[in-house]
Each structure stands twice: as structure tokens, then as C-alpha cells.
PDB file of C-alpha atoms in Angstrom:
ATOM      1  CA  GLY A   1       0.000   0.000   0.000  1.00 36.00           C
ATOM      2  CA  GLU A   2       0.959   3.626  -0.073  1.00 43.00           C
ATOM      3  CA  SER A   3       3.134   4.895   2.713  1.00 48.00           C
ATOM      4  CA  VAL A   4       5.665   7.489   3.555  1.00 58.00           C
ATOM      5  CA  GLY A   5       7.841   6.553   6.489  1.00 52.00           C
ATOM      6  CA  LEU A   6      10.786   7.825   8.429  1.00 42.00           C
ATOM      7  CA  HIS A   7      13.813   5.807   9.458  1.00 46.00           C
ATOM      8  CA  LEU A   8      14.406   7.568  12.777  1.00 46.00           C
ATOM      9  CA  PRO A   9      11.654   8.647  15.136  1.00 85.00           C
ATOM     10  CA  THR A  10      13.973  10.845  17.256  1.00 91.00           C
ATOM     11  CA  LEU A  11      17.167  12.740  16.595  1.00 93.00           C
ATOM     12  CA  SER A  12      19.273  14.589  19.121  1.00 95.00           C
ATOM     13  CA  VAL A  13      22.073  16.922  17.973  1.00 96.00           C
ATOM     14  CA  GLN A  14      24.363  19.527  19.443  1.00 97.00           C
ATOM     15  CA  GLU A  15      23.785  23.146  18.604  1.00 97.00           C
ATOM     16  CA  GLY A  16      25.889  24.072  15.612  1.00 97.00           C
ATOM     17  CA  ASP A  17      26.040  20.558  14.202  1.00 97.00           C
ATOM     18  CA  ASN A  18      24.360  19.545  10.986  1.00 97.00           C
ATOM     19  CA  SER A  19      21.186  17.460  11.127  1.00 97.00           C
ATOM     20  CA  ILE A  20      19.966  14.911   8.633  1.00 97.00           C
ATOM     21  CA  ILE A  21      16.422  13.624   8.723  1.00 96.00           C
ATOM     22  CA  ASN A  22      15.491  10.749   6.445  1.00 94.00           C
ATOM     23  CA  CYS A  23      12.294   9.605   4.818  1.00 93.00           C
ATOM     24  CA  ALA A  24      11.338   6.647   2.643  1.00 92.00           C
ATOM     25  CA  TYR A  25       8.394   6.637   0.301  1.00 86.00           C
ATOM     26  CA  SER A  26       6.783   3.726  -1.447  1.00 76.00           C
ATOM     27  CA  ASN A  27       4.889   5.256  -4.357  1.00 87.00           C
ATOM     28  CA  SER A  28       7.165   5.578  -7.362  1.00 87.00           C
ATOM     29  CA  ALA A  29       4.508   7.721  -9.041  1.00 87.00           C
ATOM     30  CA  SER A  30       4.934  10.476  -6.463  1.00 89.00           C
ATOM     31  CA  ASP A  31       6.107  13.614  -8.178  1.00 89.00           C
ATOM     32  CA  TYR A  32       6.244  16.220  -5.455  1.00 91.00           C
ATOM     33  CA  PHE A  33       7.676  16.116  -1.957  1.00 94.00           C
ATOM     34  CA  ILE A  34       7.542  18.547   0.909  1.00 94.00           C
ATOM     35  CA  TRP A  35       9.159  18.873   4.310  1.00 96.00           C
ATOM     36  CA  TYR A  36       7.164  20.413   7.134  1.00 96.00           C
ATOM     37  CA  LYS A  37       8.216  21.542  10.589  1.00 97.00           C
ATOM     38  CA  GLN A  38       5.736  21.316  13.428  1.00 94.00           C
ATOM     39  CA  GLU A  39       6.303  22.972  16.773  1.00 94.00           C
ATOM     40  CA  SER A  40       4.322  21.955  19.794  1.00 90.00           C
ATOM     41  CA  GLY A  41       0.735  23.174  19.675  1.00 88.00           C
ATOM     42  CA  LYS A  42       1.037  24.573  16.172  1.00 92.00           C
ATOM     43  CA  GLY A  43       0.144  23.485  12.699  1.00 93.00           C
ATOM     44  CA  PRO A  44       2.853  22.265  10.306  1.00 94.00           C
ATOM     45  CA  GLN A  45       4.946  24.926   8.652  1.00 95.00           C
ATOM     46  CA  PHE A  46       6.340  24.540   5.145  1.00 94.00           C
ATOM     47  CA  ILE A  47      10.136  24.290   4.987  1.00 96.00           C
ATOM     48  CA  ILE A  48      11.105  23.254   1.497  1.00 96.00           C
ATOM     49  CA  ASP A  49       9.789  21.246  -1.403  1.00 94.00           C
ATOM     50  CA  ILE A  50      11.198  19.379  -4.369  1.00 95.00           C
ATOM     51  CA  ARG A  51       9.772  18.062  -7.593  1.00 92.00           C
ATOM     52  CA  SER A  52      10.585  14.622  -8.894  1.00 91.00           C
ATOM     53  CA  ASN A  53      12.591  15.991 -11.819  1.00 93.00           C
ATOM     54  CA  MET A  54      15.176  17.328  -9.384  1.00 95.00           C
ATOM     55  CA  ASP A  55      17.538  15.551  -7.017  1.00 96.00           C
ATOM     56  CA  LYS A  56      18.595  18.462  -4.844  1.00 97.00           C
ATOM     57  CA  ARG A  57      17.192  21.765  -3.746  1.00 97.00           C
ATOM     58  CA  GLN A  58      18.629  24.282  -1.324  1.00 97.00           C
ATOM     59  CA  GLY A  59      17.057  26.855   0.879  1.00 95.00           C
ATOM     60  CA  GLN A  60      18.271  28.934   3.738  1.00 93.00           C
ATOM     61  CA  ARG A  61      20.265  26.471   5.920  1.00 96.00           C
ATOM     62  CA  VAL A  62      18.199  23.584   4.558  1.00 98.00           C
ATOM     63  CA  THR A  63      18.780  21.193   1.703  1.00 98.00           C
ATOM     64  CA  VAL A  64      16.469  18.492   0.448  1.00 98.00           C
ATOM     65  CA  LEU A  65      17.851  15.521  -1.422  1.00 98.00           C
ATOM     66  CA  LEU A  66      15.750  13.149  -3.479  1.00 97.00           C
ATOM     67  CA  ASN A  67      16.916   9.724  -4.588  1.00 96.00           C
ATOM     68  CA  LYS A  68      14.253   8.264  -6.820  1.00 93.00           C
ATOM     69  CA  THR A  69      16.187   5.071  -7.413  1.00 93.00           C
ATOM     70  CA  VAL A  70      15.766   3.994  -3.817  1.00 93.00           C
ATOM     71  CA  LYS A  71      12.731   6.195  -3.102  1.00 93.00           C
ATOM     72  CA  HIS A  72      14.469   8.153  -0.386  1.00 95.00           C
ATOM     73  CA  LEU A  73      14.160  11.741   0.712  1.00 96.00           C
ATOM     74  CA  SER A  74      16.303  13.592   3.207  1.00 97.00           C
ATOM     75  CA  LEU A  75      16.336  16.975   4.881  1.00 98.00           C
ATOM     76  CA  GLN A  76      19.656  18.479   5.883  1.00 98.00           C
ATOM     77  CA  ILE A  77      19.763  21.356   8.323  1.00 98.00           C
ATOM     78  CA  ALA A  78      23.061  23.200   8.566  1.00 97.00           C
ATOM     79  CA  ALA A  79      24.314  24.676  11.824  1.00 97.00           C
ATOM     80  CA  THR A  80      21.310  23.442  13.777  1.00 97.00           C
ATOM     81  CA  GLN A  81      19.930  25.919  16.279  1.00 96.00           C
ATOM     82  CA  PRO A  82      17.722  25.479  19.350  1.00 96.00           C
ATOM     83  CA  GLY A  83      14.871  27.035  17.388  1.00 96.00           C
ATOM     84  CA  ASP A  84      15.040  24.102  14.991  1.00 97.00           C
ATOM     85  CA  SER A  85      13.767  21.778  17.704  1.00 97.00           C
ATOM     86  CA  ALA A  86      10.467  20.423  16.436  1.00 96.00           C
ATOM     87  CA  VAL A  87       8.886  17.448  14.713  1.00 94.00           C
ATOM     88  CA  TYR A  88       9.697  17.197  11.034  1.00 96.00           C
ATOM     89  CA  PHE A  89       7.390  15.510   8.547  1.00 94.00           C
ATOM     90  CA  CYS A  90       7.943  14.549   4.972  1.00 94.00           C
ATOM     91  CA  ALA A  91       4.945  14.433   2.687  1.00 93.00           C
ATOM     92  CA  GLU A  92       4.353  13.275  -0.845  1.00 92.00           C
ATOM     93  CA  ASN A  93       1.878  14.138  -3.540  1.00 88.00           C
ATOM     94  CA  TYR A  94       1.123  12.125  -6.631  1.00 76.00           C
ATOM     95  CA  ASN A  95      -1.159  14.341  -8.580  1.00 65.00           C
ATOM     96  CA  GLN A  96      -4.283  13.802  -6.573  1.00 60.00           C
ATOM     97  CA  GLY A  97      -5.411  17.355  -6.330  1.00 69.00           C
ATOM     98  CA  GLY A  98      -3.015  18.339  -3.624  1.00 78.00           C
ATOM     99  CA  LYS A  99      -3.769  15.511  -1.233  1.00 85.00           C
ATOM    100  CA  LEU A 100      -0.625  15.005   0.814  1.00 90.00           C
ATOM    101  CA  ILE A 101       0.475  11.710   2.298  1.00 90.00           C
ATOM    102  CA  PHE A 102       2.494  12.356   5.444  1.00 91.00           C
ATOM    103  CA  GLY A 103       5.147  10.300   7.127  1.00 88.00           C
ATOM    104  CA  GLN A 104       5.125   9.596  10.843  1.00 84.00           C
ATOM    105  CA  GLY A 105       7.512  12.369  11.809  1.00 90.00           C
ATOM    106  CA  THR A 106      10.954  12.728  13.382  1.00 93.00           C
ATOM    107  CA  GLU A 107      11.430  14.702  16.548  1.00 94.00           C
ATOM    108  CA  LEU A 108      14.569  16.816  16.411  1.00 96.00           C
ATOM    109  CA  SER A 109      16.045  17.900  19.715  1.00 96.00           C
ATOM    110  CA  VAL A 110      18.875  20.441  19.724  1.00 96.00           C
ATOM    111  CA  LYS A 111      21.109  20.526  22.778  1.00 93.00           C
ATOM    112  CA  PRO A 112      22.660  23.902  23.606  1.00 89.00           C
TER     113      PRO A 112
ATOM    114  CA  GLY B   1      -1.894  39.009   6.440  1.00 55.00           C
ATOM    115  CA  ALA B   2      -4.139  36.697   8.391  1.00 83.00           C
ATOM    116  CA  GLY B   3      -3.380  33.011   8.234  1.00 94.00           C
ATOM    117  CA  VAL B   4      -5.685  30.038   8.420  1.00 97.00           C
ATOM    118  CA  SER B   5      -7.822  30.148  11.526  1.00 97.00           C
ATOM    119  CA  GLN B   6      -9.725  27.347  13.191  1.00 98.00           C
ATOM    120  CA  SER B   7     -12.324  27.265  15.919  1.00 97.00           C
ATOM    121  CA  PRO B   8     -12.690  26.170  18.551  1.00 98.00           C
ATOM    122  CA  SER B   9      -9.083  25.612  19.546  1.00 97.00           C
ATOM    123  CA  ASN B  10     -10.165  22.925  21.974  1.00 97.00           C
ATOM    124  CA  LYS B  11     -13.343  20.902  22.165  1.00 98.00           C
ATOM    125  CA  VAL B  12     -14.277  18.375  24.809  1.00 98.00           C
ATOM    126  CA  THR B  13     -17.408  16.372  24.168  1.00 98.00           C
ATOM    127  CA  GLU B  14     -19.136  13.298  25.374  1.00 98.00           C
ATOM    128  CA  LYS B  15     -19.316  10.105  23.404  1.00 98.00           C
ATOM    129  CA  GLY B  16     -22.346  10.103  21.121  1.00 98.00           C
ATOM    130  CA  LYS B  17     -22.595  13.875  20.747  1.00 98.00           C
ATOM    131  CA  ASP B  18     -22.158  15.721  17.451  1.00 98.00           C
ATOM    132  CA  VAL B  19     -19.420  18.310  16.962  1.00 98.00           C
ATOM    133  CA  GLU B  20     -18.716  20.970  14.363  1.00 98.00           C
ATOM    134  CA  LEU B  21     -15.241  22.248  13.623  1.00 98.00           C
ATOM    135  CA  ARG B  22     -14.734  25.418  11.649  1.00 98.00           C
ATOM    136  CA  CYS B  23     -11.968  26.525   9.304  1.00 98.00           C
ATOM    137  CA  ASP B  24     -11.421  29.985   7.866  1.00 97.00           C
ATOM    138  CA  PRO B  25      -8.892  29.765   5.037  1.00 97.00           C
ATOM    139  CA  ILE B  26      -6.564  32.494   3.857  1.00 96.00           C
ATOM    140  CA  SER B  27      -8.502  35.003   1.803  1.00 94.00           C
ATOM    141  CA  GLY B  28      -8.350  34.189  -1.889  1.00 93.00           C
ATOM    142  CA  HIS B  29      -7.330  30.566  -1.420  1.00 94.00           C
ATOM    143  CA  THR B  30      -9.580  28.335  -3.476  1.00 94.00           C
ATOM    144  CA  ALA B  31      -8.402  24.998  -2.112  1.00 94.00           C
ATOM    145  CA  LEU B  32      -9.061  23.842   1.422  1.00 96.00           C
ATOM    146  CA  TYR B  33      -7.925  20.627   3.112  1.00 96.00           C
ATOM    147  CA  TRP B  34      -8.807  18.773   6.294  1.00 97.00           C
ATOM    148  CA  TYR B  35      -6.335  16.474   8.018  1.00 97.00           C
ATOM    149  CA  ARG B  36      -6.413  14.599  11.305  1.00 97.00           C
ATOM    150  CA  GLN B  37      -3.437  14.089  13.591  1.00 94.00           C
ATOM    151  CA  SER B  38      -3.550  11.543  16.367  1.00 89.00           C
ATOM    152  CA  LEU B  39      -1.177  11.861  19.299  1.00 80.00           C
ATOM    153  CA  GLY B  40       2.411  11.387  18.194  1.00 73.00           C
ATOM    154  CA  GLN B  41       1.393  10.512  14.669  1.00 78.00           C
ATOM    155  CA  GLY B  42       1.626  12.042  11.242  1.00 82.00           C
ATOM    156  CA  LEU B  43      -1.197  13.800   9.511  1.00 91.00           C
ATOM    157  CA  GLU B  44      -3.965  11.768   7.921  1.00 94.00           C
ATOM    158  CA  PHE B  45      -5.779  13.266   4.941  1.00 94.00           C
ATOM    159  CA  LEU B  46      -9.548  13.491   5.292  1.00 96.00           C
ATOM    160  CA  ILE B  47     -11.013  15.595   2.477  1.00 95.00           C
ATOM    161  CA  TYR B  48     -10.225  18.547   0.261  1.00 93.00           C
ATOM    162  CA  PHE B  49     -12.267  21.198  -1.490  1.00 94.00           C
ATOM    163  CA  GLN B  50     -11.617  23.069  -4.688  1.00 93.00           C
ATOM    164  CA  GLY B  51     -14.058  25.914  -4.450  1.00 92.00           C
ATOM    165  CA  ASN B  52     -17.222  24.451  -2.970  1.00 92.00           C
ATOM    166  CA  SER B  53     -16.725  21.026  -4.513  1.00 92.00           C
ATOM    167  CA  ALA B  54     -15.044  18.098  -2.795  1.00 90.00           C
ATOM    168  CA  PRO B  55     -13.228  16.070  -5.476  1.00 86.00           C
ATOM    169  CA  ASP B  56     -11.601  13.808  -2.923  1.00 88.00           C
ATOM    170  CA  LYS B  57     -13.396  12.547   0.173  1.00 91.00           C
ATOM    171  CA  SER B  58     -11.417   9.345   0.327  1.00 90.00           C
ATOM    172  CA  GLY B  59      -9.934  10.002   3.742  1.00 93.00           C
ATOM    173  CA  LEU B  60     -13.169  10.378   5.695  1.00 96.00           C
ATOM    174  CA  PRO B  61     -13.070   7.471   8.195  1.00 95.00           C
ATOM    175  CA  SER B  62     -16.796   6.727   8.222  1.00 95.00           C
ATOM    176  CA  ASP B  63     -20.161   8.142   7.287  1.00 96.00           C
ATOM    177  CA  ARG B  64     -20.233   9.887  10.660  1.00 98.00           C
ATOM    178  CA  PHE B  65     -17.795  12.382   9.165  1.00 98.00           C
ATOM    179  CA  SER B  66     -18.888  15.044   6.712  1.00 97.00           C
ATOM    180  CA  ALA B  67     -17.666  18.425   5.575  1.00 97.00           C
ATOM    181  CA  GLU B  68     -19.040  21.294   3.620  1.00 96.00           C
ATOM    182  CA  ARG B  69     -17.785  24.528   2.226  1.00 96.00           C
ATOM    183  CA  THR B  70     -20.001  27.381   1.208  1.00 88.00           C
ATOM    184  CA  GLY B  71     -19.180  30.557  -0.645  1.00 88.00           C
ATOM    185  CA  GLY B  72     -15.760  29.195  -1.483  1.00 86.00           C
ATOM    186  CA  SER B  73     -14.476  30.229   1.901  1.00 94.00           C
ATOM    187  CA  VAL B  74     -15.354  28.854   5.332  1.00 97.00           C
ATOM    188  CA  SER B  75     -15.542  25.103   5.818  1.00 98.00           C
ATOM    189  CA  THR B  76     -17.156  23.046   8.539  1.00 98.00           C
ATOM    190  CA  LEU B  77     -16.190  19.509   9.460  1.00 98.00           C
ATOM    191  CA  THR B  78     -18.963  17.678  11.279  1.00 98.00           C
ATOM    192  CA  ILE B  79     -18.561  14.511  13.267  1.00 98.00           C
ATOM    193  CA  GLN B  80     -21.782  12.822  14.302  1.00 98.00           C
ATOM    194  CA  ARG B  81     -22.172  10.455  17.220  1.00 98.00           C
ATOM    195  CA  THR B  82     -18.566  10.976  18.287  1.00 98.00           C
ATOM    196  CA  GLN B  83     -16.505   8.039  19.473  1.00 97.00           C
ATOM    197  CA  GLN B  84     -13.403   8.010  21.656  1.00 96.00           C
ATOM    198  CA  GLU B  85     -11.260   7.076  18.677  1.00 95.00           C
ATOM    199  CA  ASP B  86     -12.235  10.376  17.088  1.00 97.00           C
ATOM    200  CA  SER B  87     -10.069  12.165  19.648  1.00 97.00           C
ATOM    201  CA  ALA B  88      -7.301  13.909  17.720  1.00 97.00           C
ATOM    202  CA  VAL B  89      -6.160  17.278  16.470  1.00 96.00           C
ATOM    203  CA  TYR B  90      -8.054  18.287  13.353  1.00 98.00           C
ATOM    204  CA  LEU B  91      -5.986  20.487  11.069  1.00 97.00           C
ATOM    205  CA  CYS B  92      -7.159  22.617   8.207  1.00 97.00           C
ATOM    206  CA  ALA B  93      -4.968  23.953   5.419  1.00 96.00           C
ATOM    207  CA  SER B  94      -5.554  26.148   2.412  1.00 96.00           C
ATOM    208  CA  SER B  95      -3.698  26.925  -0.804  1.00 94.00           C
ATOM    209  CA  TRP B  96      -4.162  29.196  -3.817  1.00 92.00           C
ATOM    210  CA  THR B  97      -5.444  26.249  -5.771  1.00 88.00           C
ATOM    211  CA  SER B  98      -5.234  22.508  -5.539  1.00 85.00           C
ATOM    212  CA  GLY B  99      -2.550  20.341  -7.056  1.00 77.00           C
ATOM    213  CA  MET B 100       1.180  20.099  -7.007  1.00 74.00           C
ATOM    214  CA  ASN B 101       3.410  23.037  -6.194  1.00 76.00           C
ATOM    215  CA  ASN B 102       0.747  24.862  -4.269  1.00 84.00           C
ATOM    216  CA  GLU B 103       1.977  25.357  -0.735  1.00 89.00           C
ATOM    217  CA  GLN B 104      -0.562  24.370   1.857  1.00 92.00           C
ATOM    218  CA  PHE B 105      -0.752  26.755   4.799  1.00 95.00           C
ATOM    219  CA  PHE B 106      -1.945  25.128   7.979  1.00 96.00           C
ATOM    220  CA  GLY B 107      -4.039  26.469  10.791  1.00 97.00           C
ATOM    221  CA  PRO B 108      -3.293  25.766  14.465  1.00 96.00           C
ATOM    222  CA  GLY B 109      -5.801  22.940  14.639  1.00 97.00           C
ATOM    223  CA  THR B 110      -8.736  22.007  16.847  1.00 98.00           C
ATOM    224  CA  ARG B 111      -7.966  19.541  19.595  1.00 97.00           C
ATOM    225  CA  LEU B 112     -10.971  17.255  20.008  1.00 98.00           C
ATOM    226  CA  THR B 113     -11.326  15.109  23.088  1.00 97.00           C
ATOM    227  CA  VAL B 114     -14.172  12.619  23.277  1.00 97.00           C
ATOM    228  CA  LEU B 115     -14.856  11.386  26.788  1.00 96.00           C
TER     229      LEU B 115
END
């Protein structure tokens, strides 16, 4: 069946280190992927997205990598800060009118 | 500008009662989405609207769940005869239009607790 899953449910890093959050997806027809950040008590906030015709996209301190061969998505956060502490979700879309399929989430904890 | 707003922020109800959850999307956004998030879980798609039409209702868990959108703006999610397993945070999102590459902006959610 369809699923988007994460390899690691929790990740703890030191402030200033780089963080890598991974995600596996099962639907090879997926053509659009998004990373969301969710802080406690808030709705998810868009971080970065990538289309299936790309393998890398960079934003401010964040990079998303897409490996379609192994159906893997990752989010890299450079110089992680305490404000980056949150739950991170990957989501996929496969041309169903914007319906997003979310993964289970990874909780990132940044130690000062 | 104003973001997506949802009301109430919290709702406690008794098993068997009906509840209505409201979503006010960002002005001008034609697409509106409802998701459900159980404790410690990812978001589960419920339904989306393009304008007042609902092309995809595939995520509604049972016929106790329904949603409507009128005037292409506000949407209401109704849960009839609530059950304890309905307890979750119900999130609404909106975007300029539906489909790929249209960022979905989320509201803060309504936390529903069914006793």
C-alpha cells in the first residue's frame, strides 16, 4: 500500500552541528515532496519542497535531497539551532489534487 | 496578512454527541484541506475542497464524518455520534489552488477530546 515513512523517530544533535532527517516513500509515481516543521501546539509549517525531476534543492540552511532510485528523501539542516527543535514531517503528492500523504515524523532535539 | 484560523481551539465532548469544527482559510485561497493528527502521529488526509466542490473525500473514516464549504471560503467539518477514537487534532490547510506546487498553509488545529 501507499506509505511514507521515516527511518528515525527521534534525533538529538548539538547546537551548531548539521542534522539529517530521512524519509522513505513507497509510491514511485509520487512527483512532489515537501518537508514540514511542526512545533508543539502549532500546525505544520512549510520548509522546502522538491519536484521529482530534481535531485537536490537548497534553501536557507536547509537542503532536500531526493533519490528516486531507492525512493528516499532527506532533509539536511546546517548549523542546527535550538529554534530548529520540532517534529519534522515529509509528505508526498502524486497528482491527486493536492492531497498530501504524510510520514510519521521525526522529533529533532537540539542541545545547547 | 491573516493566516488560516480554526475554531474552537479545543473541544471536549461526550461520546455520542455531534461536533462541528470550523476553518477559515486564507482570503483568496480556493483549495481547502482537512487532516487529522492523532497523538504522536503524522497527519492523515480526510477531504479537500476546490471551491465548494469536494473532489476527494477518500480520507473520511466513516459516514459519521462530513464536511461542507459554502461561498468558497469557510468550511465546517462535522462529526456525528462521536466516538473516543475520534479524539485527535483536526488540522485545516488552504492553498491558492489545488494540485502540485501549491503550498498548503496550515491552521493551528482544533484539539478534540471525546470522553
